[in-house]
Coordinates of C-alpha atoms in Angstrom, one line a residue:
M1132 CA 75.4 113.9 102.4
I1133 CA 71.9 112.7 103.1
L1134 CA 69.3 113.0 100.5
S1135 CA 65.5 113.4 101.0
P1136 CA 63.0 111.1 99.1
F1137 CA 62.4 114.0 96.6
E1138 CA 66.0 114.6 96.0
W1139 CA 66.9 110.8 95.6
T1140 CA 63.8 110.4 93.2
I1141 CA 64.8 113.3 90.9
A1142 CA 68.7 111.9 91.0
K1143 CA 67.4 108.7 90.1
R1144 CA 65.3 110.2 87.1
Y1145 CA 68.3 112.0 85.8
L1146 CA 70.5 108.8 85.9
L1147 CA 67.9 107.1 83.5
P1148 CA 67.4 109.8 80.9
G1149 CA 64.2 109.5 78.7
K1150 CA 63.7 108.6 75.2
G1151 CA 64.2 111.9 74.0
E1152 CA 67.4 112.4 75.8
A1153 CA 69.4 109.7 74.1
F1154 CA 72.4 111.8 73.4
I1155 CA 72.8 112.7 77.2
A1156 CA 72.5 108.9 77.9
L1157 CA 75.2 108.0 75.5
V1158 CA 77.6 110.7 77.1
A1159 CA 76.9 109.5 80.4
S1160 CA 77.6 105.8 79.2
I1161 CA 80.7 107.0 77.6
S1162 CA 81.7 108.7 81.1
I1163 CA 81.1 105.6 82.7
G1164 CA 83.2 103.4 80.2
V1165 CA 86.2 105.9 80.5
V1166 CA 86.1 105.7 84.2
M1167 CA 85.9 101.9 83.9
L1168 CA 88.8 101.7 81.5
S1169 CA 90.9 104.1 83.4
V1170 CA 90.5 102.4 86.8
A1171 CA 91.0 99.0 85.2
M1172 CA 94.3 99.9 83.5
L1173 CA 95.7 101.3 86.7
V1174 CA 94.8 98.2 88.6
V1175 CA 96.3 96.0 86.0
V1176 CA 99.6 97.9 85.4
M1177 CA 100.2 98.6 89.0
S1178 CA 99.5 94.9 90.1
V1179 CA 101.7 93.6 87.2
M1180 CA 104.6 95.9 88.1
N1181 CA 104.2 94.9 91.8
G1182 CA 104.1 91.2 90.9
F1183 CA 107.2 91.4 88.5
R1184 CA 109.2 93.1 91.3
A1185 CA 108.1 90.7 94.1
E1186 CA 108.4 87.6 91.7
L1187 CA 112.0 88.8 90.5
L1188 CA 112.9 89.2 94.2
D1189 CA 111.4 86.0 95.2
K1190 CA 113.6 84.0 92.4
I1191 CA 116.6 85.9 92.9
V1192 CA 116.6 85.4 96.7
G1193 CA 115.7 82.1 96.4
L1194 CA 119.0 81.2 94.8
N1195 CA 121.3 83.9 96.0
G1196 CA 119.8 84.8 99.4
H1197 CA 119.5 88.5 100.5
A1198 CA 123.2 89.0 100.5
I1199 CA 126.6 87.5 99.9
V1200 CA 129.7 87.7 102.0
Q1201 CA 132.5 87.4 99.4
A1202 CA 136.3 87.3 100.2
Y1203 CA 138.8 89.2 98.4
G1204 CA 140.8 87.3 95.7
G1205 CA 137.9 84.6 95.5
R1206 CA 139.1 82.3 98.3
M1207 CA 137.7 82.3 101.9
D1208 CA 140.3 80.4 104.0
D1209 CA 138.7 81.0 107.3
W1210 CA 135.4 80.5 106.2
E1211 CA 134.0 78.4 109.1
N1212 CA 134.7 81.2 111.6
I1213 CA 133.2 83.8 109.3
L1214 CA 130.1 81.7 108.8
Q1215 CA 129.7 81.1 112.6
E1216 CA 130.0 84.9 113.0
V1217 CA 127.4 85.8 110.3
R1218 CA 124.8 83.0 111.8
Q1219 CA 125.2 84.8 115.3
T1220 CA 124.4 88.2 113.9
P1221 CA 120.7 89.2 115.0
G1222 CA 118.3 89.2 112.2
V1223 CA 120.2 86.5 110.2
V1224 CA 117.9 83.6 109.3
R1225 CA 120.2 81.3 107.5
A1226 CA 123.8 81.4 106.2
S1227 CA 125.6 78.8 104.2
P1228 CA 128.9 78.5 102.4
L1229 CA 128.7 78.8 98.4
I1230 CA 130.9 78.3 95.6
E1231 CA 130.0 80.2 92.2
Q1232 CA 132.2 80.1 89.1
P1233 CA 131.6 81.1 85.3
L1234 CA 133.0 78.2 83.2
L1235 CA 132.0 76.3 79.9
T1236 CA 130.3 73.2 79.2
S1237 CA 130.1 71.2 76.2
F1238 CA 127.7 68.3 74.9
N1239 CA 127.5 66.9 71.4
G1240 CA 129.8 69.6 70.0
R1241 CA 127.6 72.4 71.5
V1242 CA 129.5 74.8 73.9
E1243 CA 127.6 77.0 76.2
A1244 CA 128.7 79.5 79.1
I1245 CA 127.5 78.3 82.4
L1246 CA 127.7 79.3 86.0
V1247 CA 128.8 76.5 88.2
R1248 CA 127.3 76.6 91.7
G1249 CA 128.7 74.4 94.6
N1250 CA 125.9 74.0 97.3
T1251 CA 125.5 72.4 100.6
P1252 CA 123.2 69.4 100.7
Q1253 CA 120.4 71.5 102.4
D1254 CA 120.5 74.1 99.8
I1255 CA 120.5 71.5 97.1
R1256 CA 117.3 69.9 98.7
N1257 CA 115.7 73.4 98.6
L1258 CA 115.8 73.0 94.7
S1259 CA 113.6 70.0 94.9
S1260 CA 110.4 71.9 94.4
K1261 CA 111.8 73.4 91.1
V1262 CA 112.9 70.0 89.4
V1263 CA 110.8 69.3 86.2
S1264 CA 112.7 65.8 85.5
G1265 CA 115.0 63.7 87.3
N1266 CA 115.9 63.2 90.8
I1267 CA 117.9 65.9 92.5
D1268 CA 118.5 63.5 95.7
E1269 CA 121.1 61.6 93.4
L1270 CA 123.6 64.5 93.8
A1271 CA 126.2 63.4 96.2
P1272 CA 129.8 64.3 96.8
G1273 CA 131.9 62.0 94.5
A1274 CA 128.9 60.8 92.5
R1275 CA 129.8 63.2 89.5
K1276 CA 126.0 64.1 89.0
V1277 CA 124.7 67.6 88.5
A1278 CA 121.4 69.4 88.1
I1279 CA 121.1 72.0 85.3
G1280 CA 118.6 74.6 84.2
I1281 CA 115.9 73.7 81.6
R1282 CA 117.0 76.3 79.3
L1283 CA 120.6 75.3 79.4
A1284 CA 119.3 71.7 78.8
E1285 CA 117.3 73.0 75.8
N1286 CA 120.5 74.8 74.4
I1287 CA 122.7 72.0 74.6
G1288 CA 120.2 69.2 73.9
A1289 CA 121.1 67.2 77.0
R1290 CA 118.6 65.1 79.1
V1291 CA 118.4 63.4 82.3
G1292 CA 121.1 60.6 82.1
D1293 CA 123.2 62.4 79.8
T1294 CA 127.1 63.2 80.5
I1295 CA 128.1 66.8 80.0
T1296 CA 131.6 68.1 80.2
V1297 CA 132.6 70.9 82.4
I1298 CA 135.5 72.9 81.3
N1299 CA 137.7 74.7 83.8
P1300 CA 140.4 77.1 81.9
Q1301 CA 142.4 77.0 85.0
G1302 CA 143.7 73.4 85.0
R1303 CA 147.0 71.9 85.8
S1304 CA 150.4 73.1 84.7
T1305 CA 152.5 70.9 82.5
P1306 CA 155.7 70.9 80.7
F1307 CA 153.7 71.9 77.7
G1308 CA 151.7 74.8 79.4
T1309 CA 148.3 75.1 81.4
L1310 CA 145.8 72.2 80.1
P1311 CA 142.2 73.2 80.7
R1312 CA 140.3 70.8 83.3
Q1313 CA 137.7 69.0 81.6
V1314 CA 135.5 66.6 83.8
G1315 CA 132.3 64.8 82.8
Y1316 CA 129.2 65.0 85.0
E1317 CA 126.0 63.1 84.6
V1318 CA 122.8 65.2 84.4
A1319 CA 120.7 63.8 87.5
A1320 CA 118.0 66.5 87.3
I1321 CA 116.8 69.4 85.3
F1322 CA 115.1 72.2 87.2
E1323 CA 113.2 75.5 86.3
V1324 CA 113.7 78.4 88.5
G1325 CA 111.6 80.8 86.5
V1326 CA 114.3 83.4 85.7
Y1327 CA 115.5 83.0 82.2
D1328 CA 119.1 83.9 82.8
Y1329 CA 119.2 81.3 85.8
D1330 CA 117.4 78.5 83.9
G1331 CA 120.0 79.1 80.9
A1332 CA 123.2 79.2 83.0
F1333 CA 123.2 77.3 86.4
V1334 CA 124.8 73.8 86.9
V1335 CA 124.4 72.8 90.4
M1336 CA 126.7 70.3 92.2
P1337 CA 127.8 69.5 95.8
M1338 CA 130.2 71.6 97.3
P1339 CA 132.9 69.0 97.3
D1340 CA 132.8 68.3 93.8
A1341 CA 133.1 72.1 93.0
Q1342 CA 135.9 72.5 95.2
T1343 CA 137.7 69.5 93.5
L1344 CA 136.7 70.9 89.8
L1345 CA 138.0 74.4 90.8
L1346 CA 141.0 73.2 92.8
L1347 CA 139.9 75.4 95.8
G1348 CA 140.9 72.7 98.4
D1349 CA 138.9 73.1 101.6
T1350 CA 138.3 76.8 100.8
V1351 CA 134.9 78.2 99.7
Q1352 CA 134.3 81.7 97.8
M1353 CA 131.6 83.1 99.6
I1354 CA 128.7 82.9 102.0
E1355 CA 125.2 83.1 101.1
V1356 CA 123.0 85.1 103.8
T1357 CA 119.1 85.1 104.3
V1358 CA 117.7 87.8 106.9
N1359 CA 114.3 88.4 108.3
D1360 CA 113.6 91.5 106.6
A1361 CA 114.8 91.9 103.0
D1362 CA 114.4 95.7 103.1
K1363 CA 116.7 96.0 106.1
V1364 CA 119.3 93.6 104.9
G1365 CA 122.1 96.5 105.0
E1366 CA 121.2 97.5 108.8
I1367 CA 121.3 94.0 109.8
L1368 CA 124.6 93.0 108.2
A1369 CA 126.3 96.3 109.1
P1370 CA 128.1 94.9 112.0
V1371 CA 129.3 91.8 109.7
Q1372 CA 130.7 94.4 107.1
R1373 CA 132.5 96.4 109.8
S1374 CA 134.2 93.2 111.3
L1375 CA 135.1 91.7 108.0
Q1376 CA 136.4 95.1 106.6
G1377 CA 139.7 94.4 104.7
R1378 CA 139.0 90.7 104.3
A1379 CA 135.8 90.2 102.7
V1380 CA 133.1 92.5 101.3
V1381 CA 129.1 92.3 101.8
S1382 CA 126.8 92.8 98.9
D1383 CA 123.2 92.9 99.3
W1384 CA 120.5 92.3 96.8
K1385 CA 119.7 95.8 96.4
T1386 CA 123.4 96.4 95.4
I1387 CA 123.9 93.4 93.2
N1388 CA 120.7 94.1 91.1
A1389 CA 120.6 97.9 92.0
T1390 CA 120.2 98.7 88.2
L1391 CA 117.4 96.4 87.6
F1392 CA 115.2 97.3 90.6
E1393 CA 115.7 101.0 90.2
A1394 CA 114.6 100.8 86.6
L1395 CA 111.6 99.0 87.7
Q1396 CA 110.8 101.6 90.3
V1397 CA 111.2 104.2 87.9
E1398 CA 109.0 102.7 85.4
R1399 CA 106.4 102.0 88.0
A1400 CA 106.2 105.6 89.1
A1401 CA 106.1 106.9 85.6
M1402 CA 103.4 104.4 84.5
A1403 CA 101.2 105.4 87.6
F1404 CA 101.5 109.1 86.8
A1405 CA 100.7 108.7 83.2
L1406 CA 97.8 106.4 83.7
S1407 CA 96.6 108.7 86.4
F1408 CA 95.7 111.2 83.6
M1409 CA 93.2 109.1 82.2
V1410 CA 91.2 109.1 85.6
L1411 CA 91.3 113.0 85.2
V1412 CA 90.0 112.6 81.5
A1413 CA 87.2 110.5 82.8
A1414 CA 86.5 113.2 85.2
F1415 CA 86.1 115.8 82.4
N1416 CA 83.8 113.2 80.7
I1417 CA 81.5 113.3 83.9
L1418 CA 81.7 117.3 84.0
S1419 CA 80.7 117.6 80.3
S1420 CA 77.9 115.1 80.5
L1421 CA 76.4 116.9 83.6
V1422 CA 76.9 120.2 82.0
M1423 CA 74.8 118.9 79.2
L1424 CA 72.2 117.5 81.6
V1425 CA 71.9 120.9 83.4
R1426 CA 71.5 122.6 80.0
A1427 CA 68.8 120.0 78.8
K1428 CA 66.9 120.4 82.3
T1429 CA 66.9 124.1 82.7
R1430 CA 63.2 124.3 82.4
D1431 CA 62.8 121.5 85.0
I1432 CA 65.1 123.1 87.4
A1433 CA 63.4 126.3 87.2
I1434 CA 59.9 124.7 87.9
M1435 CA 61.6 122.9 90.8
R1436 CA 62.8 126.2 92.2
T1437 CA 59.4 127.8 91.9
M1438 CA 57.8 124.8 93.7
G1439 CA 60.1 125.3 96.6
A1440 CA 63.3 123.3 96.0
T1441 CA 66.3 124.9 97.6
R1442 CA 69.5 125.6 96.0
Q1443 CA 71.1 123.0 98.3
S1444 CA 68.7 120.4 97.0
L1445 CA 69.4 121.0 93.4
M1446 CA 73.3 120.8 94.4
K1447 CA 72.5 117.5 96.1
I1448 CA 70.6 116.1 93.2
F1449 CA 73.3 116.9 90.4
V1450 CA 76.2 115.9 92.8
T1451 CA 74.7 112.7 93.4
T1452 CA 73.9 112.0 89.7
G1453 CA 77.5 112.7 88.7
F1454 CA 79.2 110.9 91.6
T1455 CA 77.1 107.9 91.1
I1456 CA 78.3 107.8 87.3
G1457 CA 82.0 107.8 88.7
A1458 CA 81.2 105.2 91.3
I1459 CA 79.6 103.0 88.9
G1460 CA 82.5 103.3 86.5
T1461 CA 84.9 102.7 89.4
L1462 CA 83.3 99.6 90.6
A1463 CA 83.0 98.3 86.9
G1464 CA 86.8 99.2 86.4
L1465 CA 87.7 97.1 89.7
A1466 CA 85.7 94.1 88.3
F1467 CA 87.3 94.4 84.7
G1468 CA 90.8 94.9 86.1
F1469 CA 90.5 92.0 88.4
L1470 CA 89.0 89.9 85.4
I1471 CA 92.0 90.8 83.1
L1472 CA 94.6 89.9 85.8
A1473 CA 92.8 86.4 86.2
G1474 CA 93.1 85.7 82.7
R1475 CA 96.4 87.7 81.7
K1476 CA 98.1 84.6 80.5
Q1477 CA 95.4 83.6 78.0
I1478 CA 94.9 87.2 77.0
V1479 CA 98.6 87.5 76.0
E1480 CA 98.6 84.1 74.2
V1481 CA 95.4 85.1 72.3
I1482 CA 97.0 88.4 71.2
G1483 CA 100.3 86.5 70.3
A1484 CA 98.4 84.0 68.3
L1485 CA 96.6 86.9 66.3
T1486 CA 99.6 89.0 65.7
G1487 CA 102.0 86.0 65.3
Q1488 CA 104.3 87.8 68.0
N1489 CA 106.0 86.4 71.1
L1490 CA 104.6 89.2 73.4
W1491 CA 106.3 87.5 76.5
D1492 CA 109.7 86.4 75.6
P1493 CA 111.6 85.1 78.9
Q1494 CA 114.8 85.9 77.3
Y1495 CA 113.9 89.7 77.5
R1496 CA 111.4 89.7 80.4
F1497 CA 113.5 87.7 82.8
L1498 CA 110.6 85.8 84.1
T1499 CA 109.0 83.0 82.3
T1500 CA 105.4 84.0 83.0
I1501 CA 103.4 87.3 83.6
P1502 CA 103.4 88.0 87.3
S1503 CA 100.7 89.7 89.3
K1504 CA 100.4 91.1 92.9
I1505 CA 97.4 93.0 93.8
D1506 CA 98.4 95.6 96.6
G1507 CA 95.1 96.5 98.6
M1508 CA 96.6 99.8 99.8
E1509 CA 97.1 100.7 95.9
V1510 CA 93.8 99.7 94.8
G1511 CA 92.3 101.6 97.5
M1512 CA 94.3 104.8 96.6
I1513 CA 93.2 104.3 92.9
V1514 CA 89.6 104.0 94.1
L1515 CA 89.8 107.1 96.3
L1516 CA 91.5 108.9 93.3
A1517 CA 88.8 108.0 90.9
L1518 CA 85.9 108.8 93.4
L1519 CA 87.6 112.2 94.5
L1520 CA 87.9 113.3 90.8
S1521 CA 84.5 112.2 90.0
F1522 CA 83.1 114.3 93.0
L1523 CA 85.3 117.4 91.9
A1524 CA 84.0 117.0 88.6
T1525 CA 80.3 117.5 89.7
L1526 CA 80.7 120.5 91.6
Y1527 CA 80.6 123.3 88.8
P1528 CA 77.6 121.6 87.1
A1529 CA 76.0 121.5 90.4
W1530 CA 76.6 124.9 91.1
K1531 CA 75.4 126.1 87.8
A1532 CA 72.1 124.1 88.2
A1533 CA 71.6 125.6 91.8
S1534 CA 72.4 129.2 90.3
T1535 CA 69.6 129.1 87.8
D1536 CA 67.2 132.2 88.0
P1537 CA 63.7 130.6 87.5
V1538 CA 62.3 134.2 86.6
Q1539 CA 64.8 134.4 83.6
V1540 CA 64.2 130.7 82.6
L1541 CA 60.4 130.9 82.6
R1542 CA 59.7 134.5 81.6
Y1543 CA 59.0 133.4 77.9
E1544 CA 57.4 130.1 78.8

């Protein structure tokens, strides 16, 4: 829609009401503010929800891979052949043996439930970037050294260099019954993955040490698999599932964490639907401000009509005025939303300090920090939604202005 110099001049004049039109200016300002807040909230909420899903998936996959091949009975005797078969499957990027067993640990009289993980040297080295203290390279078969999560270290009061006791209830049989197996391990490193449950339970050790602790011999419990496309993990590993039917089961990240990710998806959709009504409310504000402007400018509209202004020109003027209000609010909302996302951690800390509440407790939020991931496609959809509703809100007032009969207005002037 191209405006003539006359139409653009009038539109600019109506965008900046005069001194006697303070109320109209106030309503227009409120309209811009509502559009700004609605767009900003949509951008912030959708970005945080996307970030939460992406960060959670990254943390989970970083430790567990995209899928787990687990033998029935918890012992995979021919794991070398299965590992070779999985590695040769098209789409598989990495596959490695894994031992994972829930046990207990004690230190200085404190007992905590833990998850012992026996990893290969390569998998242990992958944790190097997560280490907050100590040296994970000290973990070697037979050295009786482990790496533990930072929350677990805080819970039992252990530090690097301390010796913790790992308790395996399935010990050796004696004439007096089965005695739990208790083995001391020196804490060589403390790591922080960023997922509260993992940081509060994981004890990582070399695979031979885990096999000795759990009396597994030369067997493993499962194979960890990473593929080139996380969303197609089921299709990629379908041949493996068919080949190992009756011997092992393949569980991907969608199955293992189905409840969590489905809840996130439902919450994300519900929040987007609910917050979209804020944009609709903003559009009604634009409509009301334009209706008031048309009523205030009825005499001016009649004069312009008698001077030769066409109905189409008046439509353009008022559509441009309302759409510009929506566009300004949308751009301001984007800027405000990005500003909130950039300072989200500081904002939560300030609100927490003022209210005395912990607004982001990792124990209930899974992640230790508030994530954020801006999706360009979603931001574009939010902008289009705001602009489309702003445009639609201008049509009735613009039509009303164009339908003004100058004879009826000027009859008693």
